[in-house]
Amino acid sequence: DAGVIQSPRHEVTEMGQEVTLRCKPISGHDYLFWYRQTMMRGLELLIYFNNNVPIDDSGMPEDRFSAKMPNASFSTLKIQPSEPRDSAVYFCASSPVWGRHYEQYFGPGTRLTVT
Amino acid sequence: DQQVKQNSPSLSVQEGRISILNCDYTNSMFDYFLWYKKYPAEGPTFLISISSIKDKNEDGRFTVFLNKSAKHLSLHIVPSQPGDSAVYFCAAETDSWGKLQFGAGTQVVVTP
């Protein structure tokens, strides 16, 4: 399998613009997670899906952030409007099973820079 | 607020020597801990884990120690190799939910 695929790998945008990050999970994985990595806070869970349904979005920082999973092989994380403080690396991860001790497989990440 | 803390942002160690990475946590409900390793331009990958009912888990050159009373865990890499140069994340989960809480990471550089 190709692993978790994310696009774009790098995104540079101006403040106020809409940004869409994309993720293709590993085939057969029922769970999909979006994380954000910053220097100060490390990896933060933003939202996760089970069978395409959002289960917990308590980590989404603001209403400017939204995520969708229209089918089992595709998810998007959208920021509208973007702000400089959104600059971070965004990771998508998938897992075949939710729950304790189960390994999550991460994509390579999207480095977002908002100027 | 950060419930999992890695207070050393970086660590430099000579090849062949021991690397010791530290992690502290504040939530006493955490009962399973994991270490992930991350190379540049790649996502984190699972390295090793430990349950709170144990105080040590070993996997080859990697050993994780847990001190529950101190709410502290550490990762030992012996001997360190150049390929170990990466960012290491400590993570924790609770019994009631499988979410992972990650620390900020420690950058390890292994020098020849």
Short mmCIF file of C-alpha atoms in Angstrom, two decimals, chain A residues 23-113:
data_model
loop_
_atom_site.label_atom_id
_atom_site.label_comp_id
_atom_site.label_asym_id
_atom_site.label_seq_id
_atom_site.Cartn_x
_atom_site.Cartn_y
_atom_site.Cartn_z
CA CYS A 23 -5.78 13.44 2.52
CA LYS A 24 -6.16 9.93 1.19
CA PRO A 25 -6.08 7.35 4.00
CA ILE A 26 -4.79 3.81 3.72
CA SER A 27 -7.36 1.62 2.01
CA GLY A 28 -9.44 -0.32 4.51
CA HIS A 29 -8.76 2.01 7.41
CA ASP A 30 -11.99 3.10 9.07
CA TYR A 31 -10.56 5.96 11.12
CA LEU A 32 -9.04 9.19 9.92
CA PHE A 33 -7.38 11.86 12.04
CA TRP A 34 -6.24 15.41 11.36
CA TYR A 35 -3.39 16.78 13.50
CA ARG A 36 -1.55 20.08 13.62
CA GLN A 37 2.09 20.35 14.66
CA THR A 38 3.56 23.54 16.12
CA MET A 39 6.81 24.16 17.94
CA MET A 40 5.10 25.17 21.13
CA ARG A 41 2.32 22.61 21.37
CA GLY A 42 3.64 19.63 19.47
CA LEU A 43 1.03 17.46 17.77
CA GLU A 44 -2.57 18.41 18.46
CA LEU A 45 -5.55 16.33 17.36
CA LEU A 46 -8.00 18.54 15.49
CA ILE A 47 -10.75 16.12 14.44
CA TYR A 48 -11.29 12.48 13.70
CA PHE A 49 -13.72 10.48 11.54
CA ASN A 50 -15.11 6.98 11.76
CA ASN A 51 -16.52 5.52 8.56
CA ASN A 52 -16.62 9.02 7.05
CA VAL A 53 -18.58 10.48 9.98
CA PRO A 54 -16.98 13.18 12.16
CA ILE A 55 -16.87 11.87 15.72
CA ASP A 56 -14.97 14.47 17.69
CA ASP A 57 -14.07 17.95 16.50
CA SER A 58 -13.29 19.40 19.91
CA GLY A 59 -9.73 20.09 18.84
CA MET A 60 -10.72 22.32 15.94
CA PRO A 61 -9.43 25.72 17.05
CA GLU A 62 -12.05 27.98 15.51
CA ASP A 63 -15.01 28.13 13.18
CA ARG A 64 -12.58 29.08 10.45
CA PHE A 65 -11.55 25.42 10.38
CA SER A 66 -13.76 22.76 8.85
CA ALA A 67 -13.19 19.16 7.77
CA LYS A 68 -15.10 16.78 5.56
CA MET A 69 -14.85 13.17 4.52
CA PRO A 70 -17.16 12.62 1.55
CA ASN A 71 -16.03 9.04 1.07
CA ALA A 72 -13.74 6.42 2.57
CA SER A 73 -10.78 7.42 0.45
CA PHE A 74 -10.74 11.19 0.74
CA SER A 75 -10.83 13.92 3.36
CA THR A 76 -10.27 17.67 3.35
CA LEU A 77 -9.34 20.21 5.98
CA LYS A 78 -10.31 23.74 5.06
CA ILE A 79 -9.28 27.02 6.64
CA GLN A 80 -11.29 30.07 5.65
CA PRO A 81 -10.11 32.76 6.10
CA SER A 82 -6.53 31.81 6.87
CA GLU A 83 -4.40 33.75 9.37
CA PRO A 84 -0.63 33.84 10.00
CA ARG A 85 -1.08 31.92 13.27
CA ASP A 86 -2.43 28.98 11.27
CA SER A 87 1.07 28.41 9.92
CA ALA A 88 2.02 24.89 10.96
CA VAL A 89 2.47 21.38 9.64
CA TYR A 90 -0.82 19.55 9.25
CA PHE A 91 -0.81 15.76 9.39
CA CYS A 92 -3.43 13.28 8.39
CA ALA A 93 -3.36 9.81 9.94
CA SER A 94 -5.46 6.70 9.55
CA SER A 95 -6.05 3.57 11.59
CA PRO A 96 -7.84 0.32 10.85
CA VAL A 97 -9.32 0.20 14.31
CA TRP A 98 -10.13 2.86 16.84
CA GLY A 99 -9.17 2.39 20.36
CA ARG A 100 -6.49 1.82 22.76
CA HIS A 101 -2.99 1.00 21.79
CA TYR A 102 -3.72 0.87 18.14
CA GLU A 103 -1.11 2.30 15.86
CA GLN A 104 -1.96 5.33 13.78
CA TYR A 105 -0.29 5.69 10.39
CA PHE A 106 0.69 9.23 9.53
CA GLY A 107 1.02 10.92 6.17
CA PRO A 108 4.03 13.09 5.32
CA GLY A 109 2.23 16.29 6.29
CA THR A 110 1.41 19.61 4.62
CA ARG A 111 3.53 22.57 5.63
CA LEU A 112 1.29 25.63 5.59
CA THR A 113 2.67 29.14 5.62
#
